[in-house]
mmCIF file of C-alpha atoms and ligand atoms in Angstrom:
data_model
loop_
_atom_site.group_PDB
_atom_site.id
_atom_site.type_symbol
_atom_site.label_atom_id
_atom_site.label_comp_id
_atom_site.label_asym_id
_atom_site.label_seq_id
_atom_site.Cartn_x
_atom_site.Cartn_y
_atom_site.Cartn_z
ATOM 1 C CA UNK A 1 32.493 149.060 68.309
ATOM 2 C CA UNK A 2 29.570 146.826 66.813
ATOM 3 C CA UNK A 3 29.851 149.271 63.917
ATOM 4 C CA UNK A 4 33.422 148.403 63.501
ATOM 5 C CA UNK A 5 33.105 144.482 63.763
ATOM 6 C CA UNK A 6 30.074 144.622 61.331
ATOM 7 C CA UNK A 7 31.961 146.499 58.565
ATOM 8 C CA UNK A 8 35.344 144.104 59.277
ATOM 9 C CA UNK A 9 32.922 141.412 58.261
ATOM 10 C CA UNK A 10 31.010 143.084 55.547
ATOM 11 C CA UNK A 11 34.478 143.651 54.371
ATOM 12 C CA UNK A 12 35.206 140.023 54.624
ATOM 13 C CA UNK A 13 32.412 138.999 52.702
ATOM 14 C CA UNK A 14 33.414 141.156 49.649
ATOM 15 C CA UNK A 15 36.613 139.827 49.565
ATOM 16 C CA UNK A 16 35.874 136.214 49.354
ATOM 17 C CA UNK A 17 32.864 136.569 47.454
ATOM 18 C CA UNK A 18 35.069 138.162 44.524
ATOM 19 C CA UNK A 19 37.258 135.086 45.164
ATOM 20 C CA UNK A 20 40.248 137.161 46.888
ATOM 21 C CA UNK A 21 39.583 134.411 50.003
ATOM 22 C CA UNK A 22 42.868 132.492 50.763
ATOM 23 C CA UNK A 23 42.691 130.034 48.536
ATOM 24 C CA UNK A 24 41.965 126.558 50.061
ATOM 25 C CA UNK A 25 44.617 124.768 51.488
ATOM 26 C CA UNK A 26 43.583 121.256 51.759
ATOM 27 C CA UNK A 27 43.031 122.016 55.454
ATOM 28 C CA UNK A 28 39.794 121.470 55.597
ATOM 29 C CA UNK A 29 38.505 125.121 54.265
ATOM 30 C CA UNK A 30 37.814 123.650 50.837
ATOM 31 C CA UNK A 31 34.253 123.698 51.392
ATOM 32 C CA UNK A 32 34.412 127.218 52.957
ATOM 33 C CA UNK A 33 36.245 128.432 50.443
ATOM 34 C CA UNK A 34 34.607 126.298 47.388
ATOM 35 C CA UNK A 35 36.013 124.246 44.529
ATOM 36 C CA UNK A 36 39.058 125.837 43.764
ATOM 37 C CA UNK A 37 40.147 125.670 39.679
ATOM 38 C CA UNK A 38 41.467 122.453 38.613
ATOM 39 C CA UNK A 39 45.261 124.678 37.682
ATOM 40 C CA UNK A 40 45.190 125.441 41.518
ATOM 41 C CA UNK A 41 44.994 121.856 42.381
ATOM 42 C CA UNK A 42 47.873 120.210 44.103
ATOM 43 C CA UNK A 43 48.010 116.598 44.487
ATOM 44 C CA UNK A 44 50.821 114.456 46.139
ATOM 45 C CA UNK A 45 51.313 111.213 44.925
ATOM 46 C CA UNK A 46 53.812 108.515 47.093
ATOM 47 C CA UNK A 47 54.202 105.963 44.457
ATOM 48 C CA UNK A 48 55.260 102.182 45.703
ATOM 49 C CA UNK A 49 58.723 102.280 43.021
ATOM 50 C CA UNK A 50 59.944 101.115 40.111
ATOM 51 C CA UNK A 51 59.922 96.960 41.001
ATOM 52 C CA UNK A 52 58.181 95.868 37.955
ATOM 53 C CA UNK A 53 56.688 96.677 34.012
ATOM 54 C CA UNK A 54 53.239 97.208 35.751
ATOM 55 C CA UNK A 55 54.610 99.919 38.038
ATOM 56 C CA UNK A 56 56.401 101.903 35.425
ATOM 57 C CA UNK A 57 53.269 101.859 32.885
ATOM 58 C CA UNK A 58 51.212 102.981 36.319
ATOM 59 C CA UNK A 59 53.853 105.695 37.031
ATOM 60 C CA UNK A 60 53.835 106.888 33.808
ATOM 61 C CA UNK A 61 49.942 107.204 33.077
ATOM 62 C CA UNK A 62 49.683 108.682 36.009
ATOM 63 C CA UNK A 63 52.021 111.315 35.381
ATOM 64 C CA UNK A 64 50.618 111.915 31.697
ATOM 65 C CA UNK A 65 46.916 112.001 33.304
ATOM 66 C CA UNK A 66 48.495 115.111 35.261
ATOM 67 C CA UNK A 67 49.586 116.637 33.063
ATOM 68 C CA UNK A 68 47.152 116.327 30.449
ATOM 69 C CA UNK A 69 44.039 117.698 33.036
ATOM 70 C CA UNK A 70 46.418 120.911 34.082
ATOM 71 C CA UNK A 71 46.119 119.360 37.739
ATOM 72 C CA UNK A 72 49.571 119.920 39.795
ATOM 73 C CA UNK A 73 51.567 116.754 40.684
ATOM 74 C CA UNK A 74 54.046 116.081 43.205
ATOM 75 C CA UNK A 75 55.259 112.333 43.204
ATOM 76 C CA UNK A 76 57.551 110.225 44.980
ATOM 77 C CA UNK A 77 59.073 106.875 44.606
ATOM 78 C CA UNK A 78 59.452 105.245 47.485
ATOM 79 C CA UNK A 79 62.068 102.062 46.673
ATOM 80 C CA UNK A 80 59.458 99.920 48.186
ATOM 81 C CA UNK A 81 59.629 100.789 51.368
ATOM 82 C CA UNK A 82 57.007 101.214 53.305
ATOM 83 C CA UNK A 83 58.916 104.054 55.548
ATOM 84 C CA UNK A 84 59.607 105.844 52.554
ATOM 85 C CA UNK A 85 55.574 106.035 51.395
ATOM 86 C CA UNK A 86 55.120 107.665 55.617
ATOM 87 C CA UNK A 87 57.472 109.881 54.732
ATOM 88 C CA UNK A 88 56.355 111.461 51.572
ATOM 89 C CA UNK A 89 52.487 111.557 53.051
ATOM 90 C CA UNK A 90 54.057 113.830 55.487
ATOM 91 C CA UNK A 91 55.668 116.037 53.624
ATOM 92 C CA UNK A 92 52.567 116.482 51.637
ATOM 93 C CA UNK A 93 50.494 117.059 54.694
ATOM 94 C CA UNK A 94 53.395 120.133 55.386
ATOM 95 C CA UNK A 95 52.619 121.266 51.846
ATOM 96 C CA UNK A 96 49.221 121.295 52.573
ATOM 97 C CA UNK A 97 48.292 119.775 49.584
ATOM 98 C CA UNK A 98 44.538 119.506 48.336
ATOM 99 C CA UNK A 99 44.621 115.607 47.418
ATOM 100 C CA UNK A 100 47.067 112.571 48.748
ATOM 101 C CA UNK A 101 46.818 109.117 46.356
ATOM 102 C CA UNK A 102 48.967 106.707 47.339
ATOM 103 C CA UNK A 103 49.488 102.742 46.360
ATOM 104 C CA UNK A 104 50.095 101.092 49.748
ATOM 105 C CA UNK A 105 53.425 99.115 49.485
ATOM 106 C CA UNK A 106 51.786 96.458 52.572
ATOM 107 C CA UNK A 107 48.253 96.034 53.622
ATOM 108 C CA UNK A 108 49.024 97.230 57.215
ATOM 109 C CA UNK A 109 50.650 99.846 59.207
ATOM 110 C CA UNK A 110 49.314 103.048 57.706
ATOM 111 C CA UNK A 111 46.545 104.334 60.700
ATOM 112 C CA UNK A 112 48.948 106.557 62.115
ATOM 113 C CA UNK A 113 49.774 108.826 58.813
ATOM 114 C CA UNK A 114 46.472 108.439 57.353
ATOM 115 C CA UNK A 115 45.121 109.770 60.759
ATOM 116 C CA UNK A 116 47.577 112.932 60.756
ATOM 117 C CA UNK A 117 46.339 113.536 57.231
ATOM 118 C CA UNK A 118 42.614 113.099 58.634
ATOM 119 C CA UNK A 119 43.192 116.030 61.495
ATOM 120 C CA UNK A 120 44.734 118.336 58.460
ATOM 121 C CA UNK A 121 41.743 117.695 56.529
ATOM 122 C CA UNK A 122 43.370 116.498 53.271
ATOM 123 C CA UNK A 123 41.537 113.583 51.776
ATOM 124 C CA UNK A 124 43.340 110.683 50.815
ATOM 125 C CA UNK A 125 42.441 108.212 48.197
ATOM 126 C CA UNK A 126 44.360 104.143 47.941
ATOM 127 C CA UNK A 127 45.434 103.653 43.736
ATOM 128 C CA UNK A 128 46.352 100.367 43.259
ATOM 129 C CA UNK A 129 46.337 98.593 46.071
ATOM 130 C CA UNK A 130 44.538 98.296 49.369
ATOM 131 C CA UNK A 131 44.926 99.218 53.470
ATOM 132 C CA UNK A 132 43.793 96.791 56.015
ATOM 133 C CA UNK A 133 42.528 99.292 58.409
ATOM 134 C CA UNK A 134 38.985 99.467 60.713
ATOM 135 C CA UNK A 135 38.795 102.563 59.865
ATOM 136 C CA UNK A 136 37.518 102.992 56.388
ATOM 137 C CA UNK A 137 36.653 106.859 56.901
ATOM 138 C CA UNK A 138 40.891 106.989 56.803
ATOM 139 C CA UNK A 139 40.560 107.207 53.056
ATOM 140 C CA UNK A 140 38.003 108.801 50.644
ATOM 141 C CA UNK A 141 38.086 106.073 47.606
ATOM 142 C CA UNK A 142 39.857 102.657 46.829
ATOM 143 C CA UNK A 143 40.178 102.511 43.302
ATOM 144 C CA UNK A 144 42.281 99.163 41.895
ATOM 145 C CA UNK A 145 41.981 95.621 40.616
ATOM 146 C CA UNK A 146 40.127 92.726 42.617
ATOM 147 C CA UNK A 147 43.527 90.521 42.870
ATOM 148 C CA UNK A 148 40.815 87.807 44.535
ATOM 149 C CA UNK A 149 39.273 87.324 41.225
ATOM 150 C CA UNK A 150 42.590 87.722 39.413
ATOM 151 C CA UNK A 151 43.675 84.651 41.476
ATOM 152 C CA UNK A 152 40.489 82.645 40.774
ATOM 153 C CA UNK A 153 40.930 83.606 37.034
ATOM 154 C CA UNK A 154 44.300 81.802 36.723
ATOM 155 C CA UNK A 155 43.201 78.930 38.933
ATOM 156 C CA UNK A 156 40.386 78.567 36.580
ATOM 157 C CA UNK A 157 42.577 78.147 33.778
ATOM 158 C CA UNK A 158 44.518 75.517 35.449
ATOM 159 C CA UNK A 159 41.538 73.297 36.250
ATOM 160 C CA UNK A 160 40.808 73.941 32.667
ATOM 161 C CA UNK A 161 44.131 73.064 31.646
ATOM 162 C CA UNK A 162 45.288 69.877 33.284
ATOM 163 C CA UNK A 163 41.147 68.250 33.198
ATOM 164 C CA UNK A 164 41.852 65.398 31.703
ATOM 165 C CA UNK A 165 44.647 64.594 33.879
ATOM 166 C CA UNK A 166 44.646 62.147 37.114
ATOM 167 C CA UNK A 167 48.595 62.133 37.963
ATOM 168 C CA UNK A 168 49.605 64.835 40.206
ATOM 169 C CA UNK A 169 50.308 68.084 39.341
ATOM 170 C CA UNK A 170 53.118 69.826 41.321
ATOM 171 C CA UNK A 171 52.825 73.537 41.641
ATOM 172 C CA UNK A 172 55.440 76.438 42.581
ATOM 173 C CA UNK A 173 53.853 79.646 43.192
ATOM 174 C CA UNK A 174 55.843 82.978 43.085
ATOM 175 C CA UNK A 175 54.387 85.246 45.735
ATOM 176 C CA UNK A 176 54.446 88.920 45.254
ATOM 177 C CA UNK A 177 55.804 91.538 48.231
ATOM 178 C CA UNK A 178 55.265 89.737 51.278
ATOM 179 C CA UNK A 179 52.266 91.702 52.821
ATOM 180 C CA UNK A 180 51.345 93.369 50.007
ATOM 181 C CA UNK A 181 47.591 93.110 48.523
ATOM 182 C CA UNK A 182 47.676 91.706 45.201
ATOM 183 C CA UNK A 183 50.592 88.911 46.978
ATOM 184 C CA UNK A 184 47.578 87.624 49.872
ATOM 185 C CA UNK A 185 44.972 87.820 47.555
ATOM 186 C CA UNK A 186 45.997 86.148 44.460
ATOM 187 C CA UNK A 187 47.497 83.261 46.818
ATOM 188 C CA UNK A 188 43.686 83.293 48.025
ATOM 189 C CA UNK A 189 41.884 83.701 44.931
ATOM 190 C CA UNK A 190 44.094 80.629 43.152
ATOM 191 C CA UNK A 191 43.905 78.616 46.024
ATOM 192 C CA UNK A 192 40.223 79.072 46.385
ATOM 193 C CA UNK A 193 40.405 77.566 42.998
ATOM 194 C CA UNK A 194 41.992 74.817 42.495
ATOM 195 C CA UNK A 195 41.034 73.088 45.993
ATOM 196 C CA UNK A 196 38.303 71.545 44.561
ATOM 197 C CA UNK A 197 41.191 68.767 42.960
ATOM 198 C CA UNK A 198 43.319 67.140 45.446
ATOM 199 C CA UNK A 199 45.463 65.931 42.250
ATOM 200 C CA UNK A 200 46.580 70.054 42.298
ATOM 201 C CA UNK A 201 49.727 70.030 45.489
ATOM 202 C CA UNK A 202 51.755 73.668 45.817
ATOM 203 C CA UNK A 203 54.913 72.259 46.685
ATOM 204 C CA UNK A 204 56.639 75.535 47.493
ATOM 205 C CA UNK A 205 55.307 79.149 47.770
ATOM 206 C CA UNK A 206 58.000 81.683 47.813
ATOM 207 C CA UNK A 207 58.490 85.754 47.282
ATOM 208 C CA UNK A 208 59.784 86.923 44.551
ATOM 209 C CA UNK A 209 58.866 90.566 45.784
ATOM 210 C CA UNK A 210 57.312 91.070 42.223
ATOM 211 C CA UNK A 211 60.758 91.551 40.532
ATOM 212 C CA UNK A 212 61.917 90.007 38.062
ATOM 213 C CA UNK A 213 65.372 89.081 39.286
ATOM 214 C CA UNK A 214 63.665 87.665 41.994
ATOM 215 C CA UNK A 215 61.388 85.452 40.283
ATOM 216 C CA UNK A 216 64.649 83.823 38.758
ATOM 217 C CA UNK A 217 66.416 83.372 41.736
ATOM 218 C CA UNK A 218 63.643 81.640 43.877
ATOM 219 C CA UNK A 219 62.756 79.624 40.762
ATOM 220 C CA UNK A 220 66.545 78.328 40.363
ATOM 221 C CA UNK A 221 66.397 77.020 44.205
ATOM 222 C CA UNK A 222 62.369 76.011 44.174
ATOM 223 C CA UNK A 223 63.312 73.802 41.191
ATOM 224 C CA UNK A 224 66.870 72.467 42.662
ATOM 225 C CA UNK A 225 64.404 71.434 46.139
ATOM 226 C CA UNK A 226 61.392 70.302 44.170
ATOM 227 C CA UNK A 227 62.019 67.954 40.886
ATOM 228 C CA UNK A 228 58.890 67.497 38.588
ATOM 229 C CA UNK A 229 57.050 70.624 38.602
ATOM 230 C CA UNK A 230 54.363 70.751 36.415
ATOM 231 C CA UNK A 231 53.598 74.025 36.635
ATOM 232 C CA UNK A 232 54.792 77.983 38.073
ATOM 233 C CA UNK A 233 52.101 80.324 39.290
ATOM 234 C CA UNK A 234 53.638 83.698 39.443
ATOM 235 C CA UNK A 235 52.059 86.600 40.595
ATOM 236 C CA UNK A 236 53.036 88.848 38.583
ATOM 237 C CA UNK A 237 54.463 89.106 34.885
ATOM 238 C CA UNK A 238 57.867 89.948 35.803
ATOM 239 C CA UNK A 239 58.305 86.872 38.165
ATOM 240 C CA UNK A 240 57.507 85.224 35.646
ATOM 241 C CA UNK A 241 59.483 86.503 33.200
ATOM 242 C CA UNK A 242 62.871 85.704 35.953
ATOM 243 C CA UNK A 243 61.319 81.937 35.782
ATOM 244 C CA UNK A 244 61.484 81.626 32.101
ATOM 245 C CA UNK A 245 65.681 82.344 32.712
ATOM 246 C CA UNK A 246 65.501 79.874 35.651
ATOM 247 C CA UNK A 247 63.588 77.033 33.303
ATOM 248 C CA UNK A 248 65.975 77.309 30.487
ATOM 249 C CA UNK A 249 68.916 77.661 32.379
ATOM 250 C CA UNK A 250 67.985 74.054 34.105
ATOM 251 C CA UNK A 251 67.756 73.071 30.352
ATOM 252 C CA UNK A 252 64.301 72.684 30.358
ATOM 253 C CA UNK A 253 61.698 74.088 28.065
ATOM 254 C CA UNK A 254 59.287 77.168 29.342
ATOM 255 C CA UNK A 255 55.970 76.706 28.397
ATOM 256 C CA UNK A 256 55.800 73.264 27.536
ATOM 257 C CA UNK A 257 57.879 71.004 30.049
ATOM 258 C CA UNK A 258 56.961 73.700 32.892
ATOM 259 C CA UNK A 259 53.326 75.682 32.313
ATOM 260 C CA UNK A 260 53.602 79.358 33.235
ATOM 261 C CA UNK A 261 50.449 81.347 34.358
ATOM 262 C CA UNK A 262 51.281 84.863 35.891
ATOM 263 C CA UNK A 263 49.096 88.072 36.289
ATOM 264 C CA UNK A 264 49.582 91.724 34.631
ATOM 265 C CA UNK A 265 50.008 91.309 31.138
ATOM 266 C CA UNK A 266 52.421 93.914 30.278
ATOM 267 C CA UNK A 267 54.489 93.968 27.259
ATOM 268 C CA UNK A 268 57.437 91.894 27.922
ATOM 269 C CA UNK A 269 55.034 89.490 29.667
ATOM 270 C CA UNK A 270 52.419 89.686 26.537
ATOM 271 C CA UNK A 271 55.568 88.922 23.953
ATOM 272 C CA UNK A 272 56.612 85.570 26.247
ATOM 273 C CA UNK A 273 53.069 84.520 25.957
ATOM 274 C CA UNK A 274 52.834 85.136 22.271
ATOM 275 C CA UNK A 275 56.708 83.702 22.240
ATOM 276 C CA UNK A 276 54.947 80.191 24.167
ATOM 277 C CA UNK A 277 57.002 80.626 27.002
ATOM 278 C CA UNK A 278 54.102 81.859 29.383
ATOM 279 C CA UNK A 279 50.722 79.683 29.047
ATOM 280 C CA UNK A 280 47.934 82.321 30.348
ATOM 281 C CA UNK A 281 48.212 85.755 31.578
ATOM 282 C CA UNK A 282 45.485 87.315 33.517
ATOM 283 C CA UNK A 283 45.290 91.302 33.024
ATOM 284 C CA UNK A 284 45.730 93.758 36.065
ATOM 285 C CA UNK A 285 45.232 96.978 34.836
ATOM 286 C CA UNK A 286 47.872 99.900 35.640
ATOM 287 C CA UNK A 287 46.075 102.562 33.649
ATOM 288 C CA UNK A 288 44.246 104.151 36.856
ATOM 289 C CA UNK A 289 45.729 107.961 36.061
ATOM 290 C CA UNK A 290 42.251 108.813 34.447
ATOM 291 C CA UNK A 291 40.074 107.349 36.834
ATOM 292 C CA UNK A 292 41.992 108.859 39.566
ATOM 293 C CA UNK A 293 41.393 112.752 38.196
ATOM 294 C CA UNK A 294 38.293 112.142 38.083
ATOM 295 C CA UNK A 295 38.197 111.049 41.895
ATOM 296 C CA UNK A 296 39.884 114.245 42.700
ATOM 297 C CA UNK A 297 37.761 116.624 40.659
ATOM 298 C CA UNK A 298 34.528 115.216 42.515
ATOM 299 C CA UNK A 299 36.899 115.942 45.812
ATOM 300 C CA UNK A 300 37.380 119.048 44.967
ATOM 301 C CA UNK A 301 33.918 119.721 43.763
ATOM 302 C CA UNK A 302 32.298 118.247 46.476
ATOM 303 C CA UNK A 303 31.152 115.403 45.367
ATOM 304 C CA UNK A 304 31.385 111.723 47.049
ATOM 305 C CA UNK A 305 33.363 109.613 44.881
ATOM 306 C CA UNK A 306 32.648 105.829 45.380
ATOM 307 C CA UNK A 307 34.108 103.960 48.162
ATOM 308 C CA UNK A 308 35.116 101.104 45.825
ATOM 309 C CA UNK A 309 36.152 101.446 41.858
ATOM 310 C CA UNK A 310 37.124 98.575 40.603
ATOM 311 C CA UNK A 311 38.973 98.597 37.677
ATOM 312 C CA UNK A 312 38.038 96.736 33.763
ATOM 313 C CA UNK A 313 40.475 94.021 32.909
ATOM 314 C CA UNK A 314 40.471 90.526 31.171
ATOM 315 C CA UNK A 315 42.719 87.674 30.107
ATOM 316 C CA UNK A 316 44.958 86.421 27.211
ATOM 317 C CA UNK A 317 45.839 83.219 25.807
ATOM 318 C CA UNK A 318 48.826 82.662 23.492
ATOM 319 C CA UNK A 319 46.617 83.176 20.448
ATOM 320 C CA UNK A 320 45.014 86.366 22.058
ATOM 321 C CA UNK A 321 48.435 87.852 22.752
ATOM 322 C CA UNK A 322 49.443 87.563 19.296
ATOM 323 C CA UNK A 323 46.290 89.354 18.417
ATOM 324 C CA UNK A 324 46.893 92.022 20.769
ATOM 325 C CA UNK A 325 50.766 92.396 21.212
ATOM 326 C CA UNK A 326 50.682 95.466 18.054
ATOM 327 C CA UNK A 327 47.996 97.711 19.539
ATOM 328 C CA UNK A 328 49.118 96.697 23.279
ATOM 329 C CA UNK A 329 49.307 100.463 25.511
ATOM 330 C CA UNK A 330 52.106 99.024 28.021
HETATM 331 C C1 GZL B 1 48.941 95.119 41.200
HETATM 332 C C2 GZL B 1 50.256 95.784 41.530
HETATM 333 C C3 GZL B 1 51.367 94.783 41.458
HETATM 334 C C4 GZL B 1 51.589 94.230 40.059
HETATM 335 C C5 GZL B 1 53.065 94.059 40.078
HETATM 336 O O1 GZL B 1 47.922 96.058 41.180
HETATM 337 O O2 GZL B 1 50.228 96.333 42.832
HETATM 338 O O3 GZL B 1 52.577 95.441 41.838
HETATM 339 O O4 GZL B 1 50.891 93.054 39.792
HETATM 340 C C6 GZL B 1 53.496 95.347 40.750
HETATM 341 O O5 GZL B 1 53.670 93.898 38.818
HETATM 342 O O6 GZL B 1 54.809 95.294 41.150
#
């Protein structure tokens, strides 16, 4: 009999030293079974949706990053719904895929799904936005923008902007999905900024939900409820974007008789600047597709990719845009 069990696992052996072993599954016999090639790969992707410029220049570079690196992608769009994103991390977790990214539509509400994909040993790694969870071994890598700063950054520019004034200036801000990352922390970041001036007073604070349809509408009643605004912080370019419509529908002039400072500084919201409609942009990045294969070939190579990767971004001024606008990626 000990004959018999030795040769079964001399057997074994042979086979997955010549690489006949099943290949891994994402269940946690990667490292048994070693990196697998990158063509094997799978990785599933639960993407937030389609709500703004930013997200369809993520989507897309994303998707091209795939493709280019050979590296399997299944995606999903998930209408912004948060239910939508469980869903699609569980079907992945039934495909037994090797990798799970995912941009978290809210902060909270994700220990439950990121634990099942824990106990099936599939790593997960947070593109884009981040999880407020205790439990930071729930996730492999956050790689994404630091919306604090990007906040600070266009509070900045206001202090810059209105420093030789004493009246008041009245604020609207445009909040992004209620919940959502980038919405609490660029309402933190700008706020941390501008508190050092009492003359600076938010008068309303509403969400737009990053669209740009909603940035009109809550502009049209924020303006009705609120005369003499100075100024519209929006948190995102298409928010902005719906305020410029709002603005010149109440026969005013964007740019000049209301100031505009949003954050992304995609296309349409780099041609309003340049236009003089918007007053400052601050960049947030959506080109995290390369970054992110690289996360997953360390993964799969068994390496430890950093916790945090922040990503490279800047600002733009009306003359900058200009400058920019013909080489401009999204
Ligand atoms: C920020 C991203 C935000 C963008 C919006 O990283 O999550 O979501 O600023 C997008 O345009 O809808």
């Amino acid at each position: 009999m000990k004959k018999l069990i030795g040769a079964f696992a001399a057997g074994a052996m042979l086979l997955a030293l010549a690489g006949c072993a099943p290949a891994a599954t994402g269940s946690g016999d990667a490292a048994a079974a070693g990196p697998k090639a990158e063509s094997d790969l799978v990785v599933g992707f639960a993407q937030v949706g389609a709500e703004s410029g930013w997200r369809t220049a993520n989507t897309k570079d994303i998707q091209d990053s795939f493709k280019e690196a050979g590296i399997q992608l299944k995606f999903s769009d998930a209408q912004q719904k948060q239910e939508n994103q469980i869903k699609a991390i569980r079907s992945y977790i039934q495909q037994k895929v090797d990798v799970i990214a995912f941009s978290p539509v809210v902060e909270t509400g994700w220990d439950a799904v990121l634990n099942e994909a824990k106990d099936a040993g599939i790593p997960v790694v947070l593109t884009d936005r981040a999880v407020d969870s205790s439990d930071d071994s729930l996730y492999v890598t956050f790689l994404g923008s630091d919306f604090v700063l990007e906040g600070q950054k266009a509070g900045e520019w206001v202090l810059e902007e209105y420093k030789d004034q004493t009246e008041p200036v009245k604020i609207i801000q445009l909040e992004g999905t209620t919940g959502a990352a980038p919405a609490i922390d660029r309402a933190e970041g700008f706020a941390e900024a501008i508190k050092s001036d009492p003359k600076f007073e938010v008068v309303a604070s509403q969400t737009g939900d990053f669209t740009r349809a909603g940035g009109k509408q809550v502009t049209e009643a924020l303006l009705k409820a609120n005369p003499g605004v100075n100024l519209i912080y929006a948190h995102n370019d298409d928010m902005g974007l719906g305020a410029i419509e709002a603005i010149e529908a109440a026969g005013l002039v964007p740019g000049k008789d209301i100031k505009i400072v949003t954050v992304d500084a995609v296309k349409d919201g780099m041609q309003a600047l340049a236009d003089g409609k918007i007053n400052f942009i601050v960049e947030c990045s959506p080109l995290l597709g390369k970054q992110l294969i690289e996360v997953v070939k360390q993964i799969n190579n068994g390496e430890t990719p950093e916790k945090r990767i922040v990503t490279e971004e800047t600002t733009f001024t009306q003359e900058q845009a200009i400058e920019a606008l013909p080489t401009r990626q999204y």
